[in-house]
Coordinates of C-alpha atoms in Angstrom, one line a residue:
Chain A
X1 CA 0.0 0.0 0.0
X2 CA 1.0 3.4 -1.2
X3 CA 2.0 5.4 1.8
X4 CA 0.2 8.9 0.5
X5 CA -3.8 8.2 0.9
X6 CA -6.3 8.2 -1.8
X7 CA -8.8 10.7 -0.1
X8 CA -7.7 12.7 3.0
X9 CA -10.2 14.1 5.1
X10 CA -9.6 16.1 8.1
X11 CA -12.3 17.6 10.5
X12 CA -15.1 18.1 8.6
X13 CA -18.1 19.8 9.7
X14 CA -21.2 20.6 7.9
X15 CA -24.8 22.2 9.6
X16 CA -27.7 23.4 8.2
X17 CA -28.2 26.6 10.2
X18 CA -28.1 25.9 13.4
X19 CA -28.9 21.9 13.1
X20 CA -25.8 19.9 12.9
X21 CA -25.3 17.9 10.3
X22 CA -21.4 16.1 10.9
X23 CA -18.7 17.5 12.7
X24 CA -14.7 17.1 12.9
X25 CA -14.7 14.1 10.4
X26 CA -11.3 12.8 9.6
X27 CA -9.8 10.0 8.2
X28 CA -7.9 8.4 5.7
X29 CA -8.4 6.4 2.5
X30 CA -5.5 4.1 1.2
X31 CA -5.9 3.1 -2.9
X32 CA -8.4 -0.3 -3.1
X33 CA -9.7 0.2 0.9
X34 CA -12.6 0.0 1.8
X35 CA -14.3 2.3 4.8
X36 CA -18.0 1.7 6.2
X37 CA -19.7 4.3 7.8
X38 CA -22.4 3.2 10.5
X39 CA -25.0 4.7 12.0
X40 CA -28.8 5.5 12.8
X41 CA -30.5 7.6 10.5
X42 CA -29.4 11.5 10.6
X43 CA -26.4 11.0 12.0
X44 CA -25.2 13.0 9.2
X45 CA -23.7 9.8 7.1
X46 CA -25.2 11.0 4.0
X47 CA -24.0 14.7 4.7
X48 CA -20.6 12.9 5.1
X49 CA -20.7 11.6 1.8
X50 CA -21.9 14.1 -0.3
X51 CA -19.4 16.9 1.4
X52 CA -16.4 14.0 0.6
X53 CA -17.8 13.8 -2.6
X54 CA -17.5 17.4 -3.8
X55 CA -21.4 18.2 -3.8
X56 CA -21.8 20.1 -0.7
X57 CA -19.1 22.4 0.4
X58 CA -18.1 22.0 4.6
X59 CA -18.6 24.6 7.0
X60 CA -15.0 23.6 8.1
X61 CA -12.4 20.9 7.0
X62 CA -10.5 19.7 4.1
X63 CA -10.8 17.0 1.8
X64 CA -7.6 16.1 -0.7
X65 CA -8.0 13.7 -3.1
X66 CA -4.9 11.9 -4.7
X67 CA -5.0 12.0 -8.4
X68 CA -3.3 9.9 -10.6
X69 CA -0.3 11.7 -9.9
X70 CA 0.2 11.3 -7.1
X71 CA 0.1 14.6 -5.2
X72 CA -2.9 15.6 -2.6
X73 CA -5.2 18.0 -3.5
X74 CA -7.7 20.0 -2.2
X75 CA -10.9 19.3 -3.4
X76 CA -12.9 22.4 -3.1
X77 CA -9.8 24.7 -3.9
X78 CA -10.2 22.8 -7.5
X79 CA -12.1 24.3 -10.0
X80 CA -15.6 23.4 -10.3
X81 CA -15.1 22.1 -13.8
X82 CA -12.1 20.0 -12.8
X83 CA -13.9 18.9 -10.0
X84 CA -16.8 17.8 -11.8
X85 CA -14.0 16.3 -14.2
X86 CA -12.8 14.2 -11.2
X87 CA -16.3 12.7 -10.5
X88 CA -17.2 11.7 -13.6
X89 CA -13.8 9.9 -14.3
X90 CA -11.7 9.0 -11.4
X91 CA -15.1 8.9 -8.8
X92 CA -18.5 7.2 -8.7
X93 CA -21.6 7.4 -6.9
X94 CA -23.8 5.1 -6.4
X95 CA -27.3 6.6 -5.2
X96 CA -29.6 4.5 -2.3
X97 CA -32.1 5.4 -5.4
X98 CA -31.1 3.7 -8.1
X99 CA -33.4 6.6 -9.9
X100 CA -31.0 9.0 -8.5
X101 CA -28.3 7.8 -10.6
X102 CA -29.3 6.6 -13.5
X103 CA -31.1 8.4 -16.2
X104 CA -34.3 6.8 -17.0
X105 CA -35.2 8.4 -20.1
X106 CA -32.9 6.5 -22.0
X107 CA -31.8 2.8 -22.6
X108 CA -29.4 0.5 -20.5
X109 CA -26.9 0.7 -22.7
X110 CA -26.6 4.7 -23.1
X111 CA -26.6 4.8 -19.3
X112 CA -23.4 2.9 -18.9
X113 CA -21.6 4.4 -22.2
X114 CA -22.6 8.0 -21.3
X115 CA -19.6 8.6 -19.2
X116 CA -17.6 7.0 -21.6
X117 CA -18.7 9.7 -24.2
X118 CA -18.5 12.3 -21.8
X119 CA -14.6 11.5 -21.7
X120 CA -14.3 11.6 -25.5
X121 CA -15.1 8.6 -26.3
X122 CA -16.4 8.9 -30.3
X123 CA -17.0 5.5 -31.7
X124 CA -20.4 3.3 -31.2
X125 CA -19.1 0.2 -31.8
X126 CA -16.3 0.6 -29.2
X127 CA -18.8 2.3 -26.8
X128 CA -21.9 -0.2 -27.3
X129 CA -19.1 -3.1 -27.2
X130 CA -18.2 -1.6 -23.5
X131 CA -21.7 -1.0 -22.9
X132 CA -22.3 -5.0 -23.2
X133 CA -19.2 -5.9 -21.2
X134 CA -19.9 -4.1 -18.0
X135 CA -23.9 -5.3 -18.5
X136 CA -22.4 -8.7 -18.4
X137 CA -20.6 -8.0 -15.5
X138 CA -23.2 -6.7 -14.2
X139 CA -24.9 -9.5 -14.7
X140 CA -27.7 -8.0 -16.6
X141 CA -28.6 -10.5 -19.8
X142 CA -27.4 -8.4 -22.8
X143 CA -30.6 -8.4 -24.7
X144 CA -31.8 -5.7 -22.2
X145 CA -29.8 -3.1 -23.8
X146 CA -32.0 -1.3 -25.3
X147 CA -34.6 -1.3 -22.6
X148 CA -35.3 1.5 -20.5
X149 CA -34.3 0.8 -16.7
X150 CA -38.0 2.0 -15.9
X151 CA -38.6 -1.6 -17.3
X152 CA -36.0 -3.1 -14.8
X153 CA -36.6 -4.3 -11.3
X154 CA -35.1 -2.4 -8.4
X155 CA -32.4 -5.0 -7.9
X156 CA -31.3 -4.7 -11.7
X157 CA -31.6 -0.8 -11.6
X158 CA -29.2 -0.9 -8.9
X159 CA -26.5 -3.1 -10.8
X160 CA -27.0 -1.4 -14.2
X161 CA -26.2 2.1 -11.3
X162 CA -23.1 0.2 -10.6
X163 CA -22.1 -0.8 -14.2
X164 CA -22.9 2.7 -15.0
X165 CA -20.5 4.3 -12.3
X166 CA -17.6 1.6 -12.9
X167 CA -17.6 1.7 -16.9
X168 CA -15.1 4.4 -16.5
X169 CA -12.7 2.9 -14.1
X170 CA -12.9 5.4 -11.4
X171 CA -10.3 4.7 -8.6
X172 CA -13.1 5.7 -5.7
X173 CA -16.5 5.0 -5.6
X174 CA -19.0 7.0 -2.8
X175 CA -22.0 4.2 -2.4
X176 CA -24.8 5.8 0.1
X177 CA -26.6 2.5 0.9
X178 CA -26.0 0.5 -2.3
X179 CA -28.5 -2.1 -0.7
X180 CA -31.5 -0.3 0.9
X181 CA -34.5 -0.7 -0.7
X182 CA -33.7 -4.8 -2.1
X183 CA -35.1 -7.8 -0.7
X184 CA -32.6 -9.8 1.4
X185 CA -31.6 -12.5 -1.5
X186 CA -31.4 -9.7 -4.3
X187 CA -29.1 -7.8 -1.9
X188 CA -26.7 -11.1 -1.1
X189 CA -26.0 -11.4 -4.9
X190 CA -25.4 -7.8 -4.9
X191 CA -23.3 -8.0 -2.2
X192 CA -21.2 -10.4 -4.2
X193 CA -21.4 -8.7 -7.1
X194 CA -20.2 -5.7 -5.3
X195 CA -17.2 -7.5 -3.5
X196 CA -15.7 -9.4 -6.4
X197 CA -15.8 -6.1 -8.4
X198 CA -14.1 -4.3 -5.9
X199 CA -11.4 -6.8 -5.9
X200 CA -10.9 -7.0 -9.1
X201 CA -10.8 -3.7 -9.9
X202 CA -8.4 -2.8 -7.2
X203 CA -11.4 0.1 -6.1
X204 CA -11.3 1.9 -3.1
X205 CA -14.6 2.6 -1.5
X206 CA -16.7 4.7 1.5
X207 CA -19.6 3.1 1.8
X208 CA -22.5 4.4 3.7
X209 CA -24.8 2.3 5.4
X210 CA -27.0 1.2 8.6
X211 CA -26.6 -2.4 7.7
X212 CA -24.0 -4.3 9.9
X213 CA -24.2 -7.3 7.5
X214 CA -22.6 -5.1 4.8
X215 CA -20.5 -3.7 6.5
X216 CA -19.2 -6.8 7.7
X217 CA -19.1 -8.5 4.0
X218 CA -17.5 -5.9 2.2
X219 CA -15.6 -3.0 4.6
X220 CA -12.4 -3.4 6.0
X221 CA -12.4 -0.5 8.3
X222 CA -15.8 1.0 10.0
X223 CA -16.8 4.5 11.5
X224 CA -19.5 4.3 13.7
X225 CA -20.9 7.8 13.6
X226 CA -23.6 9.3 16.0
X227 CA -25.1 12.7 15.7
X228 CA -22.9 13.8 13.6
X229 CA -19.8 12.9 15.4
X230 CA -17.9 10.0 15.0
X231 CA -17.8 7.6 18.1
X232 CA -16.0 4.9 17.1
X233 CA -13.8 3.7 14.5
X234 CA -11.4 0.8 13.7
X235 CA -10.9 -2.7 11.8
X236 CA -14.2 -3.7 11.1
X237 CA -14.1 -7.5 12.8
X238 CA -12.7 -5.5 16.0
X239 CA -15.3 -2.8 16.2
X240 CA -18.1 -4.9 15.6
X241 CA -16.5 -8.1 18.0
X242 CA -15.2 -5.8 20.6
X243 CA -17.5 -2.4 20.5
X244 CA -16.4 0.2 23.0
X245 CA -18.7 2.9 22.8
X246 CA -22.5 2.3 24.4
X247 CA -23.9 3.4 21.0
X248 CA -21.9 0.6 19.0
X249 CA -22.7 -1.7 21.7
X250 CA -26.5 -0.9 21.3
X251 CA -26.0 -1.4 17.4
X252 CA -24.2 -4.2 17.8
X253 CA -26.9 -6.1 20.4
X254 CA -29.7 -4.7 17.8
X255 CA -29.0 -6.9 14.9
X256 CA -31.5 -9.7 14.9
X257 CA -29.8 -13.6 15.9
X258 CA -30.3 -15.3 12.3
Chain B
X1 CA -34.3 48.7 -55.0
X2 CA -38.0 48.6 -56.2
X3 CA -40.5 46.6 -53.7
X4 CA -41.8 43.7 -55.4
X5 CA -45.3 44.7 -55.7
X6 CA -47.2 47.8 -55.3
X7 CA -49.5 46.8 -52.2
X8 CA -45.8 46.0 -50.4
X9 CA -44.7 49.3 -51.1
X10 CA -45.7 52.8 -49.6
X11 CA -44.2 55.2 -47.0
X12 CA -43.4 53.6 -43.5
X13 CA -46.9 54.1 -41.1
X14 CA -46.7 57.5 -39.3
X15 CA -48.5 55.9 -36.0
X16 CA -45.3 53.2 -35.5
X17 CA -41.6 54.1 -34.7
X18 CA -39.0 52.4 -37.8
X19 CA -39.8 48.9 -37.9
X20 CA -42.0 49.0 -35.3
X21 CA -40.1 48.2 -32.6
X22 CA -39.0 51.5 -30.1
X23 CA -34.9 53.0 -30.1
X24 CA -34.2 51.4 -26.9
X25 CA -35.4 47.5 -27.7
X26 CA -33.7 47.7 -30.9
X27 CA -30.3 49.3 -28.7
X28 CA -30.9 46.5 -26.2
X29 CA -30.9 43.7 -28.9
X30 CA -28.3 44.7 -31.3
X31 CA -26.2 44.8 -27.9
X32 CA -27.0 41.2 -27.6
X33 CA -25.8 40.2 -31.1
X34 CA -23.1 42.1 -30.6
X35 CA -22.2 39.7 -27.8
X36 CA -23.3 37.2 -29.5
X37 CA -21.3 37.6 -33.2
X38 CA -18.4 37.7 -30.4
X39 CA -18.7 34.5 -28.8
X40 CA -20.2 31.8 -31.7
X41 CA -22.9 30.0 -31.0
X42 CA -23.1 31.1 -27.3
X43 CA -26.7 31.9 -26.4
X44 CA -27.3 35.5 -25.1
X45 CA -30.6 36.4 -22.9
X46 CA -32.4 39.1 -24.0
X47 CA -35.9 41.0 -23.1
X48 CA -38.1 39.6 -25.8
X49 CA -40.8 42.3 -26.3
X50 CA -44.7 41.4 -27.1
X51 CA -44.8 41.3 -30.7
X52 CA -48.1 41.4 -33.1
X53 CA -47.7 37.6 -33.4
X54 CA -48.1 34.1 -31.3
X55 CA -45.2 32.8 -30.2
X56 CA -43.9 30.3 -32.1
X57 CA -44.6 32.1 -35.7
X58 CA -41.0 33.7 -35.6
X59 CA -41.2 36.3 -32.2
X60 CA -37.9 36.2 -32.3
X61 CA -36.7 36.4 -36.1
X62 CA -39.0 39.7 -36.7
X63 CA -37.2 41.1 -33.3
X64 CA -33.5 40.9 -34.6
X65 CA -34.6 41.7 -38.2
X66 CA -36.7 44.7 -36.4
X67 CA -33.7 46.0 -34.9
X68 CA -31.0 45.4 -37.9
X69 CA -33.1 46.8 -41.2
X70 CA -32.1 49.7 -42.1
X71 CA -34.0 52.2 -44.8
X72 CA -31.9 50.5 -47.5
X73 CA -32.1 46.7 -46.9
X74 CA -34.2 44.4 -49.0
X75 CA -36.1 41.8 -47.2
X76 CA -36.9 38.3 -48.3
X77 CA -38.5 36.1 -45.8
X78 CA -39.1 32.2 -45.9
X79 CA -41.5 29.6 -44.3
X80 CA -40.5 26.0 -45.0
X81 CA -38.5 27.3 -48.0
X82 CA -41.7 29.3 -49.6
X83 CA -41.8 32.6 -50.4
X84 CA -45.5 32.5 -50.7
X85 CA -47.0 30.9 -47.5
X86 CA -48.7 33.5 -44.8
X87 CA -46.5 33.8 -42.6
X88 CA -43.7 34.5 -45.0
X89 CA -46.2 36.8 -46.4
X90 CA -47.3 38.3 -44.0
X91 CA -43.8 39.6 -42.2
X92 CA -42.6 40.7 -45.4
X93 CA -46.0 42.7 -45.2
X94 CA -45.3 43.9 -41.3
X95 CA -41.6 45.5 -42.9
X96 CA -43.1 46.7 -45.9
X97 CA -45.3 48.6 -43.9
X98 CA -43.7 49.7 -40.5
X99 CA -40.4 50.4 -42.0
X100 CA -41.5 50.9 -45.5
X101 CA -38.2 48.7 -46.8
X102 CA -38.5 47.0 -49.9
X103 CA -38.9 43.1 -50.2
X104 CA -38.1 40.8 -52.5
X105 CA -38.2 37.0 -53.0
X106 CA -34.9 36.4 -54.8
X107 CA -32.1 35.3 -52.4
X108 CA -29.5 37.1 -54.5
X109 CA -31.6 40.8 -54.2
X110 CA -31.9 40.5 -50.4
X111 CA -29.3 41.4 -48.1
X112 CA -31.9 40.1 -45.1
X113 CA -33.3 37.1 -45.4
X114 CA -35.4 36.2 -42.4
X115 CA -36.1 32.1 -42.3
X116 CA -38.3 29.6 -40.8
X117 CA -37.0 25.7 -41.4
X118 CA -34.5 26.3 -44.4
X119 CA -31.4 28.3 -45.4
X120 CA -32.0 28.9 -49.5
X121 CA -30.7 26.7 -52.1
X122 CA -28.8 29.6 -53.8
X123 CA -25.5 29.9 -51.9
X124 CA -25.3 33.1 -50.0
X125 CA -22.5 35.7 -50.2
X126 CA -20.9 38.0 -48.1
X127 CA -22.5 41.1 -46.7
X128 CA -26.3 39.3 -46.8
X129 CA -27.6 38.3 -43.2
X130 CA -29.8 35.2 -42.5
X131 CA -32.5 35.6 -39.4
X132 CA -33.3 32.2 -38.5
X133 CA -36.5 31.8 -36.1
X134 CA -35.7 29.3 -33.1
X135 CA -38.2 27.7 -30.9
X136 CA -35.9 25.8 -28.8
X137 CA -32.7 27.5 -28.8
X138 CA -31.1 25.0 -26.2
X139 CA -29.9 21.9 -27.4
X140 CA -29.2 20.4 -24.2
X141 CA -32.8 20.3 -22.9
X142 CA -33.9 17.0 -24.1
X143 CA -31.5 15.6 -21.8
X144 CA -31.3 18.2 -18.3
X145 CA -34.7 19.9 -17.8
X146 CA -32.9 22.9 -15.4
X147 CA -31.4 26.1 -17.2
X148 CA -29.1 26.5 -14.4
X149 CA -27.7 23.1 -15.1
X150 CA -27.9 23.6 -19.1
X151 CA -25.5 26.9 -18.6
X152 CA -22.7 24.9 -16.6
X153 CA -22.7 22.2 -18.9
X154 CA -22.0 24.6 -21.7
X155 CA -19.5 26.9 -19.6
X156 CA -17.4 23.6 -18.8
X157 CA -18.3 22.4 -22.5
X158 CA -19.8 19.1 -20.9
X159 CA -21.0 17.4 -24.2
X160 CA -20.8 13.8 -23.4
X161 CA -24.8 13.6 -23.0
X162 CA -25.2 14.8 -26.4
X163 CA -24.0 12.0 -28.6
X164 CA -26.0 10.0 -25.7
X165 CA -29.1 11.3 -28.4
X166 CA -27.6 10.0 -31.4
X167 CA -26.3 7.1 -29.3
X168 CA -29.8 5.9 -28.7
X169 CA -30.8 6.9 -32.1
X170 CA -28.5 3.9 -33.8
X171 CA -29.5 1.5 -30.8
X172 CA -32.6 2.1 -31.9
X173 CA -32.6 2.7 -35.9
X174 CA -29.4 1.2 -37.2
X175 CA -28.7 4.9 -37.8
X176 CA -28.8 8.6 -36.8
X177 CA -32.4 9.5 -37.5
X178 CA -32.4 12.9 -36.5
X179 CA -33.6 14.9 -39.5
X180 CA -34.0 18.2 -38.6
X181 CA -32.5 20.3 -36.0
X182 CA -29.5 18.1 -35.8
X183 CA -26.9 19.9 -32.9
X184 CA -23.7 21.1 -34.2
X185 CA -20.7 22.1 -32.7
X186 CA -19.9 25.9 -33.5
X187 CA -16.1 27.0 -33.8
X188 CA -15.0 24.2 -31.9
X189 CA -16.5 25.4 -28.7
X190 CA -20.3 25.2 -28.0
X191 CA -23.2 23.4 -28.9
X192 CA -26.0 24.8 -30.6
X193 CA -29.9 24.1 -32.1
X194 CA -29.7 25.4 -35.8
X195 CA -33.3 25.7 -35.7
X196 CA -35.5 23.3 -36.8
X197 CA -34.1 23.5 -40.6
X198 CA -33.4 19.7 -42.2
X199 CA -29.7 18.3 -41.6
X200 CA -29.5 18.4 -45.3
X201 CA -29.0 22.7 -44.6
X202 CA -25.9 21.8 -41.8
X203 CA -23.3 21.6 -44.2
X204 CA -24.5 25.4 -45.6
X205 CA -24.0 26.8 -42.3
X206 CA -20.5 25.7 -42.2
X207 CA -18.1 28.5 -43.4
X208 CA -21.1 30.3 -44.7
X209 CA -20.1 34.0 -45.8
X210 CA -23.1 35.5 -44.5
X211 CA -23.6 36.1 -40.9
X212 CA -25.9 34.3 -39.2
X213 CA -28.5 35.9 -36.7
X214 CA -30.4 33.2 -34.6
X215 CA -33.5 34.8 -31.9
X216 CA -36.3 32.7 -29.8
X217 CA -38.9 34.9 -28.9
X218 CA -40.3 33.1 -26.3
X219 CA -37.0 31.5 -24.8
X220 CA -35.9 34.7 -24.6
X221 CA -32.2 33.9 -26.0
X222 CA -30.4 35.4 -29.4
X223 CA -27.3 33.6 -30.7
X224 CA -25.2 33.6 -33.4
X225 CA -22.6 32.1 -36.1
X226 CA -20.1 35.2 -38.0
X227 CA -18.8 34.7 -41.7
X228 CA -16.8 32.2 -42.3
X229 CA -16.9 30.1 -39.0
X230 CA -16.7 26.2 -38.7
X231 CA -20.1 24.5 -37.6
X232 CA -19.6 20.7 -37.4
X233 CA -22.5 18.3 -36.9
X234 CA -22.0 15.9 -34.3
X235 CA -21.1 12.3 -35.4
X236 CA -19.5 9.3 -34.6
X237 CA -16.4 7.7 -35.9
X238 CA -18.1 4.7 -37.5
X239 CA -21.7 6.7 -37.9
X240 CA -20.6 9.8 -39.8
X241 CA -23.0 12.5 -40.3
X242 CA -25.1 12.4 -43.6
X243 CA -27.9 14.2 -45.3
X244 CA -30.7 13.4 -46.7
X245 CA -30.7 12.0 -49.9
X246 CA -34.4 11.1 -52.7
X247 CA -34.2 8.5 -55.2
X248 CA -36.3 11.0 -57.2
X249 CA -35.6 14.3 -58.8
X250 CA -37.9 17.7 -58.3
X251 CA -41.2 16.6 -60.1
X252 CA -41.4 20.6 -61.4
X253 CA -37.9 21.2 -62.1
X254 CA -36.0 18.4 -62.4
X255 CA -33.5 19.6 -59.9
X256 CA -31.5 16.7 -58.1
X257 CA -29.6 18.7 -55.3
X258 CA -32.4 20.8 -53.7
X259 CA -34.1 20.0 -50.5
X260 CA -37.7 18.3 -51.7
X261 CA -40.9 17.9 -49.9
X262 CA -43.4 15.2 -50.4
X263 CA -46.6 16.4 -51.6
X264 CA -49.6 14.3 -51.1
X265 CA -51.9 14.4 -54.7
X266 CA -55.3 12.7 -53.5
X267 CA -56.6 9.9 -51.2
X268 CA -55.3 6.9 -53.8
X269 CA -51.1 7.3 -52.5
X270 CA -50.4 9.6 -55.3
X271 CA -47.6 11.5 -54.2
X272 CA -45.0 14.4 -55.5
X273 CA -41.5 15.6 -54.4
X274 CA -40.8 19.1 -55.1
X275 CA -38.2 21.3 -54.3
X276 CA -39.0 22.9 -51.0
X277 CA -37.6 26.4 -52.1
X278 CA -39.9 28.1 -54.1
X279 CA -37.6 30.3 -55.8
X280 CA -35.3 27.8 -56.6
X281 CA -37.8 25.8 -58.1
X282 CA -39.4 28.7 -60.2
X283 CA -36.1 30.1 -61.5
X284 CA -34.8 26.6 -62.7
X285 CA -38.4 26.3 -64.6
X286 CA -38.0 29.7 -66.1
X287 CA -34.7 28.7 -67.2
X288 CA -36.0 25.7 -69.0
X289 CA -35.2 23.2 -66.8
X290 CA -38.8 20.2 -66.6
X291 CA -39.1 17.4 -64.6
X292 CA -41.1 14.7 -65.0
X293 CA -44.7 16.2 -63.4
X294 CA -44.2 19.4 -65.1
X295 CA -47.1 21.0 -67.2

């Protein structure tokens, strides 16, 4: 592992008006880790996300992002159009809604080769060719190309979001609950899905979540975060064996014996 | 330059101001084209005034040719390549009378030529200005419904979503099947609507030596291409951009490189092509030229 991080973040705080939303934040992000973020809903793990993922500015903080060269850099002292640059090529985002991310005005395949013409990308054979690769990876059967996700069950709207977000081998992908929403067999298979990909493809992730199982299939460290602040944080086997705080403890306890 | 027929001609109405429109509108819009001629293809707000027409019948061609005739210009105007539909008729009739200009409906006479689906078959020539009337003058609003949105996308040139369109298009159709207002890319920069004109005009906006004027009345927005600026129609690699082509020729004229519409003959399938542009049509007949429907 590299010894400069991916994504650097250091005490970021975010309210809206007088309501906080996260405060002091910080961690860091090695290339092809993987970092859950726990907690019960508006504990600001959302907020978190979207302020690490360049769409809402902090109050206070810094993030720096390591781009392919290398050297740490500030995300909001960027540009916005270098910004927005960075997450349509080296980020992703994968939206609890799969409606959220994908357009749904348009077929399958234009979804996933969109970014790829929104790097340059000027040939439809090469594109429509990448297009089927990644819905095979995906797992979605590639006579559905040409369907509109509308036509697509929630579990396949979430993959073709995923195939979508990956097609242009971004380095970090933000997932705000990748599995809400899907029944519990649709969200094992994604699960898998998710997990090989990420091996394979080397990807470094912060994934947000309130599920424990997730967290403990795919993250290998975990922030437990509690309004706003984060309580604990650590390997994820440890914090979840050996909790510390009483609000990871109560978490912890809460999941259901299978 | 003598008006082309009597009841066109006639001192400009003593109840309007020059071409109807007041100083200060016409000030506030020639502004805008200014800003406009200076940044190709860039679309510039402006305050679209009420004008003695709906929306939609050229609001915002009549405004910019309002503010850019002069006592000296002759004015053709075109609907659908006619010179001799209504509302071509009729705001020829709205100049003749408000600013008491001549008209004409020969492309080579005019040095304004206000248009309405087509750029004339005759090439044009430096000096002469086209006024094309836009309904939607953004391109990008197919695929993002908010303006705010639209304008970053073309400030950062984000243009990836656009050849989603013609992406879907040969998923769909084997081929681009855009026919009319096909996007182009002006000056290597942004991305523009060229109107709802048939991609089989693209090509003559390319490099064109007459400036071209571009004004939606009801989107508020003016934009524009100068003389001899590069306007390339979006394409792919292995899906190059190509226009239109008819197995037939002009049933009138015979002509095999116009732009021709089908006209439906009776309730039994008989059917015509004819040029769309009238004046081509009738000048290539009064030159001798038949085709095969010809009296």
């Amino acid at each position: 592992m590299s010894r400069v991080p991916l994504l650097c973040a250091e005490g970021v705080a975010k309210s809206f008006g007088a309501r906080v939303a996260c405060r002091d934040v910080g961690f860091e992000l090695h290339a092809g880790e993987i970092l859950g973020v726990v907690g019960e809903s508006g504990s600001g793990k959302t907020t978190l996300l979207r302020c690490l993922a360049g769409q809402l500015t902090p109050d206070a903080g810094r993030v720096a992002y390591a781009d392919r060269s290398g050297a740490l850099r500030d995300v909001f002292a960027m540009s916005e159009a270098e910004r927005r640059r960075l997450a349509r090529t080296e980020w992703g985002f994968v939206h609890q809604n799969p409606r959220d991310g994908l357009r749904m005005g348009i077929s399958a395949g234009a979804n996933v080769g969109e970014r790829l013409m929104a790097v340059g990308w000027r040939h439809y054979g090469a594109i429509r060719a990448s297009a089927l690769a990644w819905l095979a990876n995906v797992e979605i059967a590639a006579d559905r190309i040409d369907d509109l996700p509308a036509g697509f069950s929630g579990g396949m709207q979430q993959r073709l979001q995923i195939a979508r977000n990956l097609v242009s081998e971004p380095r970090l992908v933000y997932m705000d609950e990748p599995t809400g929403g899907l029944d519990v067999s649709v969200q094992a298979r994604l699960l898998d899905l998710l997990r090989r990909l990420v091996q394979r493809l080397q990807l470094a992730s912060v994934v947000v979540t309130h599920d424990l199982g997730v967290v403990r299939m795919l993250c290998d460290r975990l922030m437990v975060m509690q309004a706003g602040e984060v309580v604990e944080e650590g390997l994820t086997d440890q914090v979840l064996d050996d909790p510390q705080h009483a609000y990871t403890q109560l978490l912890v306890s809460s999941i259901l014996p299978a | 330059m003598k008006p082309s027929s009597p009841a066109m001609a006639g001192e400009p109405s003593a109840n309007y101001n020059f071409a109807f429109l007041d100083e200060q509108t016409k000030r506030m819009i020639r502004r805008g084209l200014l800003k406009a001629v200076a940044i190709p293809g860039h679309q510039i707000p402006f305050g679209s005034r009420e004008m003695p027409l709906p929306y939609g019948w050229g609001t915002g061609g009549i405004q910019i040719t309002a503010s850019i005739v002069g006592p000296d210009d002759v004015l053709k105007v075109i609907d659908q390549g006619a010179d001799d539909t209504t509302n071509a008729i009729n705001i020829r009739r709205f100049f003749a009378r408000t600013a008491g200009i001549a008209t004409t409906e020969r492309t080579d006479r005019a040095s304004i030529v206000q248009t309405r689906h087509r750029v004339p078959e005759k090439p044009l020539r430096a000096g002469q200005i086209l006024v094309f009337q836009v309904p939607t003058p953004e391109p990008l609003r197919w695929l993002e419904r908010r303006e705010a949105e639209t304008r970053k996308m073309h400030a950062l040139a984000e243009y990836g979503a656009m050849h989603v369109n013609l992406y879907e298009d040969i998923a769909r159709f084997g081929r681009i099947a855009k026919s009319y207002d096909y996007p182009v890319l002006v000056n290597g920069r942004y991305i523009m609507s060229p109107s709802p004109i048939p991609k089989f005009d693209n090509p003559k906006l390319h490099m064109s030596p007459a400036l071209q004027l571009y004004g939606a009345g009801r989107e508020k927005r003016l934009y524009a291409v100068p003389p001899y600026t590069e306007v390339k129609s979006l394409d792919f690699e292995d899906h190059p951009f190509r226009i239109e082509r008819w197995t037939e020729a002009c049933a009138l004229c015979g002509a095999g490189d116009s732009f021709l519409d089908e006209v439906v003959m009776d309730d039994a399938g008989g059917r015509m092509l004819v040029c769309s542009d009238s004046e081509y049509c009738a000048e290539r007949r009064a030159a001798g030229h038949r085709g095969k429907a010809a009296p």
